[in-house]
Amino acid sequence: DAGVIQSPRHEVTEMGQEVTLRCKPISGHNSLFWYRQTMMRGLELLIYFNNNVPIDDSGMPEDRFSAKMPNASFSTLKIQPSEPRDSAVYFCASRRTDTGELFFGEGSRLTVL
Amino acid sequence: GNSVTQMEGPVTLSEEAFLTINCTYTATGYPSLFWYVQYPGEGLQLLLKATKADDKGSNKGFEATYRKETTSFHLEKGSVQVSDSAVYFCALSVGAGNMLTFGGGTRLMVKP
């Protein structure tokens, strides 16, 4: 079975540019999570969706960040404009409803110069 | 609120040594407890879990017992291998529909 699929795996961009990260959750999973991981702050929950509806976006750093889930099989995390302090690995995860287990993608490593 | 506290790393061990990574929690309600592992360059993956007091989760030689009286879920392995080098995260969830709360992670380095 395919796991959680994220793209791109690596992105290098310049400050001020728009960045869009994509995620395809595991089919049948009703919840989707976006996390950010850095050495300084560790693993941070940015936002999560249940049944495509955003439930808690209190972890989104500021208005430059936005996330959408137009359908059950696709989500995006957008940063506009990007800044060097946004450099991190961004993980998407989907949750198996019956067990509560999270399945993570391999992450998107973002570098903003 | 809910929180998870893990011992700070890195933990450096020689191959075949005994491993303990401490994890304690506070929770409003009756949590399920998890250990996730992150190998270099990868996402987190579930290592083991326990859903009620005195349950023992186990996988790949790792074990952890849900101790309600001490609010702990310490991870143990009797003989570590170089391939166990990774970051280990303790986590809890209260209710199947609620999000996981992660600890800060503990980096394990095993030397040959």
Tab-separated table of C-alpha atoms in Angstrom:
chain	number	residue	atom	x	y	z
A	1	ASP	CA	0.000	0.000	0.000
A	2	ALA	CA	1.188	3.504	-0.736
A	3	GLY	CA	1.957	5.561	2.323
A	4	VAL	CA	1.566	9.288	2.778
A	5	ILE	CA	3.086	10.973	-0.245
A	6	GLN	CA	4.662	14.399	-0.040
A	7	SER	CA	6.140	16.621	-2.701
A	8	PRO	CA	8.564	18.091	-3.309
A	9	ARG	CA	11.110	16.207	-1.188
A	10	HIS	CA	13.512	19.116	-1.358
A	11	GLU	CA	12.996	22.754	-2.236
A	12	VAL	CA	15.437	25.598	-2.252
A	13	THR	CA	14.026	29.044	-2.847
A	14	GLU	CA	14.819	32.669	-2.260
A	15	MET	CA	13.315	34.867	0.365
A	16	GLY	CA	10.029	36.383	-0.755
A	17	GLN	CA	9.056	33.567	-3.068
A	18	GLU	CA	5.890	31.532	-2.693
A	19	VAL	CA	6.286	27.929	-1.586
A	20	THR	CA	3.643	25.238	-1.975
A	21	LEU	CA	4.026	21.844	-0.317
A	22	ARG	CA	1.731	18.998	-1.251
A	23	CYS	CA	0.439	15.940	0.506
A	24	LYS	CA	-1.590	12.898	-0.449
A	25	PRO	CA	-2.833	11.035	2.631
A	26	ILE	CA	-3.490	7.337	2.869
A	27	SER	CA	-6.839	6.440	1.378
A	28	GLY	CA	-9.507	6.015	4.029
A	29	HIS	CA	-7.782	8.098	6.671
A	30	ASN	CA	-10.051	10.909	7.826
A	31	SER	CA	-7.540	13.178	9.543
A	32	LEU	CA	-4.538	14.974	8.135
A	33	PHE	CA	-1.810	16.838	10.005
A	34	TRP	CA	0.949	19.245	8.986
A	35	TYR	CA	4.053	19.377	11.203
A	36	ARG	CA	7.251	21.366	11.036
A	37	GLN	CA	10.543	20.078	12.396
A	38	THR	CA	13.649	22.100	13.174
A	39	MET	CA	16.666	21.528	15.377
A	40	MET	CA	15.781	24.487	17.566
A	41	ARG	CA	12.058	23.920	18.071
A	42	GLY	CA	11.691	20.208	17.463
A	43	LEU	CA	8.408	18.876	16.071
A	44	GLU	CA	5.576	21.441	15.925
A	45	LEU	CA	1.986	20.831	14.899
A	46	LEU	CA	0.922	23.522	12.446
A	47	ILE	CA	-2.632	22.531	11.561
A	48	TYR	CA	-4.877	19.504	11.313
A	49	PHE	CA	-7.999	18.588	9.397
A	50	ASN	CA	-10.810	16.160	10.148
A	51	ASN	CA	-12.887	15.130	7.122
A	52	ASN	CA	-11.253	17.933	5.106
A	53	VAL	CA	-12.264	20.617	7.633
A	54	PRO	CA	-9.555	22.554	9.498
A	55	ILE	CA	-9.972	21.861	13.199
A	56	ASP	CA	-7.029	23.552	14.863
A	57	ASP	CA	-4.691	25.983	13.132
A	58	SER	CA	-3.318	27.562	16.282
A	59	GLY	CA	0.141	26.282	15.417
A	60	MET	CA	0.349	28.172	12.148
A	61	PRO	CA	3.121	30.708	12.749
A	62	GLU	CA	1.566	33.713	11.058
A	63	ASP	CA	-0.582	34.869	8.181
A	64	ARG	CA	2.111	33.981	5.674
A	65	PHE	CA	1.162	30.334	6.214
A	66	SER	CA	-2.034	28.828	4.860
A	67	ALA	CA	-3.271	25.270	4.392
A	68	LYS	CA	-6.096	23.779	2.394
A	69	MET	CA	-7.658	20.398	1.957
A	70	PRO	CA	-10.014	20.591	-1.045
A	71	ASN	CA	-10.778	16.870	-0.936
A	72	ALA	CA	-9.990	13.736	1.022
A	73	SER	CA	-6.961	12.867	-1.067
A	74	PHE	CA	-5.045	16.122	-1.269
A	75	SER	CA	-3.756	18.928	0.923
A	76	THR	CA	-1.436	21.881	0.437
A	77	LEU	CA	0.611	24.035	2.764
A	78	LYS	CA	1.531	27.401	1.309
A	79	ILE	CA	4.015	29.977	2.524
A	80	GLN	CA	3.811	33.404	0.933
A	81	PRO	CA	6.149	35.204	1.145
A	82	SER	CA	8.780	32.814	2.427
A	83	GLU	CA	11.525	33.852	4.852
A	84	PRO	CA	14.821	32.190	5.851
A	85	ARG	CA	13.389	31.306	9.274
A	86	ASP	CA	10.846	29.089	7.517
A	87	SER	CA	13.642	26.691	6.597
A	88	ALA	CA	12.682	23.329	8.091
A	89	VAL	CA	11.414	19.873	7.258
A	90	TYR	CA	7.657	19.867	6.830
A	91	PHE	CA	5.838	16.611	7.475
A	92	CYS	CA	2.366	15.576	6.524
A	93	ALA	CA	0.673	12.752	8.425
A	94	SER	CA	-2.668	11.025	8.162
A	95	ARG	CA	-4.424	9.176	10.917
A	96	ARG	CA	-5.999	5.767	10.895
A	97	THR	CA	-9.400	6.359	12.474
A	98	ASP	CA	-9.865	3.075	14.346
A	99	THR	CA	-6.465	2.947	16.073
A	100	GLY	CA	-5.463	6.590	16.185
A	101	GLU	CA	-2.072	5.752	14.669
A	102	LEU	CA	-0.378	8.495	12.678
A	103	PHE	CA	1.362	7.665	9.425
A	104	PHE	CA	3.966	10.189	8.347
A	105	GLY	CA	5.259	11.073	4.925
A	106	GLU	CA	8.967	11.352	4.276
A	107	GLY	CA	8.887	15.104	4.603
A	108	SER	CA	9.645	18.123	2.441
A	109	ARG	CA	12.939	19.816	3.262
A	110	LEU	CA	12.616	23.550	2.628
A	111	THR	CA	15.566	25.893	2.455
A	112	VAL	CA	14.868	29.606	2.076
A	113	LEU	CA	17.939	31.623	1.163
B	1	GLY	CA	-3.554	20.252	29.422
B	2	ASN	CA	-1.650	17.330	27.969
B	3	SER	CA	2.135	17.157	27.920
B	4	VAL	CA	4.940	14.663	27.449
B	5	THR	CA	8.419	14.951	28.928
B	6	GLN	CA	11.332	12.908	27.650
B	7	MET	CA	14.904	12.661	28.799
B	8	GLU	CA	17.168	14.915	26.786
B	9	GLY	CA	19.694	13.360	24.490
B	10	PRO	CA	21.772	12.467	22.876
B	11	VAL	CA	22.059	9.045	24.414
B	12	THR	CA	25.241	7.337	23.266
B	13	LEU	CA	25.651	3.604	23.790
B	14	SER	CA	27.873	0.835	22.603
B	15	GLU	CA	26.375	-2.007	20.611
B	16	GLU	CA	24.647	-4.637	22.778
B	17	ALA	CA	24.190	-2.228	25.683
B	18	PHE	CA	20.886	-1.904	27.546
B	19	LEU	CA	18.716	1.054	26.623
B	20	THR	CA	16.260	3.058	28.676
B	21	ILE	CA	14.648	6.269	27.472
B	22	ASN	CA	12.438	7.857	30.103
B	23	CYS	CA	9.041	9.313	29.309
B	24	THR	CA	6.503	10.817	31.686
B	25	TYR	CA	3.211	12.457	30.879
B	26	THR	CA	0.363	14.564	32.177
B	27	ALA	CA	-3.059	14.172	30.660
B	28	THR	CA	-6.632	15.302	31.150
B	29	GLY	CA	-8.409	12.038	30.751
B	30	TYR	CA	-7.226	8.517	30.065
B	31	PRO	CA	-4.558	8.567	27.366
B	32	SER	CA	-3.201	6.065	24.907
B	33	LEU	CA	0.594	6.112	24.831
B	34	PHE	CA	2.936	5.726	21.880
B	35	TRP	CA	6.577	5.567	20.932
B	36	TYR	CA	7.516	6.752	17.463
B	37	VAL	CA	10.944	6.398	15.857
B	38	GLN	CA	12.510	8.641	13.214
B	39	TYR	CA	15.437	7.242	11.251
B	40	PRO	CA	17.750	9.716	9.494
B	41	GLY	CA	16.104	11.386	6.529
B	42	GLU	CA	12.724	9.794	7.159
B	43	GLY	CA	9.406	10.612	8.747
B	44	LEU	CA	8.247	9.283	12.078
B	45	GLN	CA	6.873	5.772	12.249
B	46	LEU	CA	5.029	4.012	15.024
B	47	LEU	CA	7.273	1.743	17.077
B	48	LEU	CA	4.830	0.544	19.748
B	49	LYS	CA	1.809	1.590	21.734
B	50	ALA	CA	-0.277	0.822	24.816
B	51	THR	CA	-3.867	1.808	25.370
B	52	LYS	CA	-4.512	1.024	29.036
B	53	ALA	CA	-2.727	0.778	32.346
B	54	ASP	CA	-0.267	-2.111	32.758
B	55	ASP	CA	-0.322	-2.870	29.030
B	56	LYS	CA	3.077	-3.580	27.532
B	57	GLY	CA	3.765	-2.524	23.985
B	58	SER	CA	6.566	-4.302	22.163
B	59	ASN	CA	8.157	-4.332	18.729
B	60	LYS	CA	11.607	-5.037	17.251
B	61	GLY	CA	12.975	-5.895	20.705
B	62	PHE	CA	11.746	-2.635	22.224
B	63	GLU	CA	9.274	-2.628	25.114
B	64	ALA	CA	7.382	-0.042	27.132
B	65	THR	CA	4.871	-0.538	29.936
B	66	TYR	CA	2.006	1.857	30.625
B	67	ARG	CA	2.407	2.824	34.305
B	68	LYS	CA	-0.551	4.848	35.467
B	69	GLU	CA	0.668	5.176	39.052
B	70	THR	CA	3.882	6.870	37.945
B	71	THR	CA	2.438	8.378	34.712
B	72	SER	CA	5.325	6.888	32.797
B	73	PHE	CA	5.966	4.952	29.592
B	74	HIS	CA	9.700	4.279	29.533
B	75	LEU	CA	11.219	2.694	26.442
B	76	GLU	CA	13.638	-0.215	26.936
B	77	LYS	CA	15.693	-2.572	24.823
B	78	GLY	CA	17.979	-5.247	26.150
B	79	SER	CA	20.651	-5.111	23.456
B	80	VAL	CA	20.851	-2.193	21.045
B	81	GLN	CA	22.272	-2.351	17.545
B	82	VAL	CA	23.896	0.291	15.385
B	83	SER	CA	20.761	0.226	13.238
B	84	ASP	CA	18.729	1.466	16.226
B	85	SER	CA	20.400	4.862	15.955
B	86	ALA	CA	17.505	7.266	15.491
B	87	VAL	CA	15.368	9.832	17.274
B	88	TYR	CA	12.668	8.429	19.543
B	89	PHE	CA	9.483	10.322	20.355
B	90	CYS	CA	7.061	9.555	23.158
B	91	ALA	CA	3.490	10.673	22.541
B	92	LEU	CA	-0.002	10.514	23.977
B	93	SER	CA	-3.532	10.839	22.693
B	94	VAL	CA	-6.711	11.278	24.686
B	95	GLY	CA	-9.630	9.926	22.730
B	96	ALA	CA	-9.399	8.328	19.299
B	97	GLY	CA	-10.348	11.520	17.535
B	98	ASN	CA	-7.837	13.776	19.216
B	99	MET	CA	-4.415	14.775	18.096
B	100	LEU	CA	-1.187	13.347	19.433
B	101	THR	CA	0.933	15.325	21.850
B	102	PHE	CA	4.633	14.596	21.270
B	103	GLY	CA	7.604	14.865	23.567
B	104	GLY	CA	10.723	16.656	22.402
B	105	GLY	CA	12.427	13.534	21.106
B	106	THR	CA	15.555	11.727	22.284
B	107	ARG	CA	18.410	11.041	19.908
B	108	LEU	CA	20.049	7.638	20.311
B	109	MET	CA	23.473	6.952	18.878
B	110	VAL	CA	24.812	3.409	18.982
B	111	LYS	CA	28.495	2.872	18.318
B	112	PRO	CA	29.947	-0.400	17.030
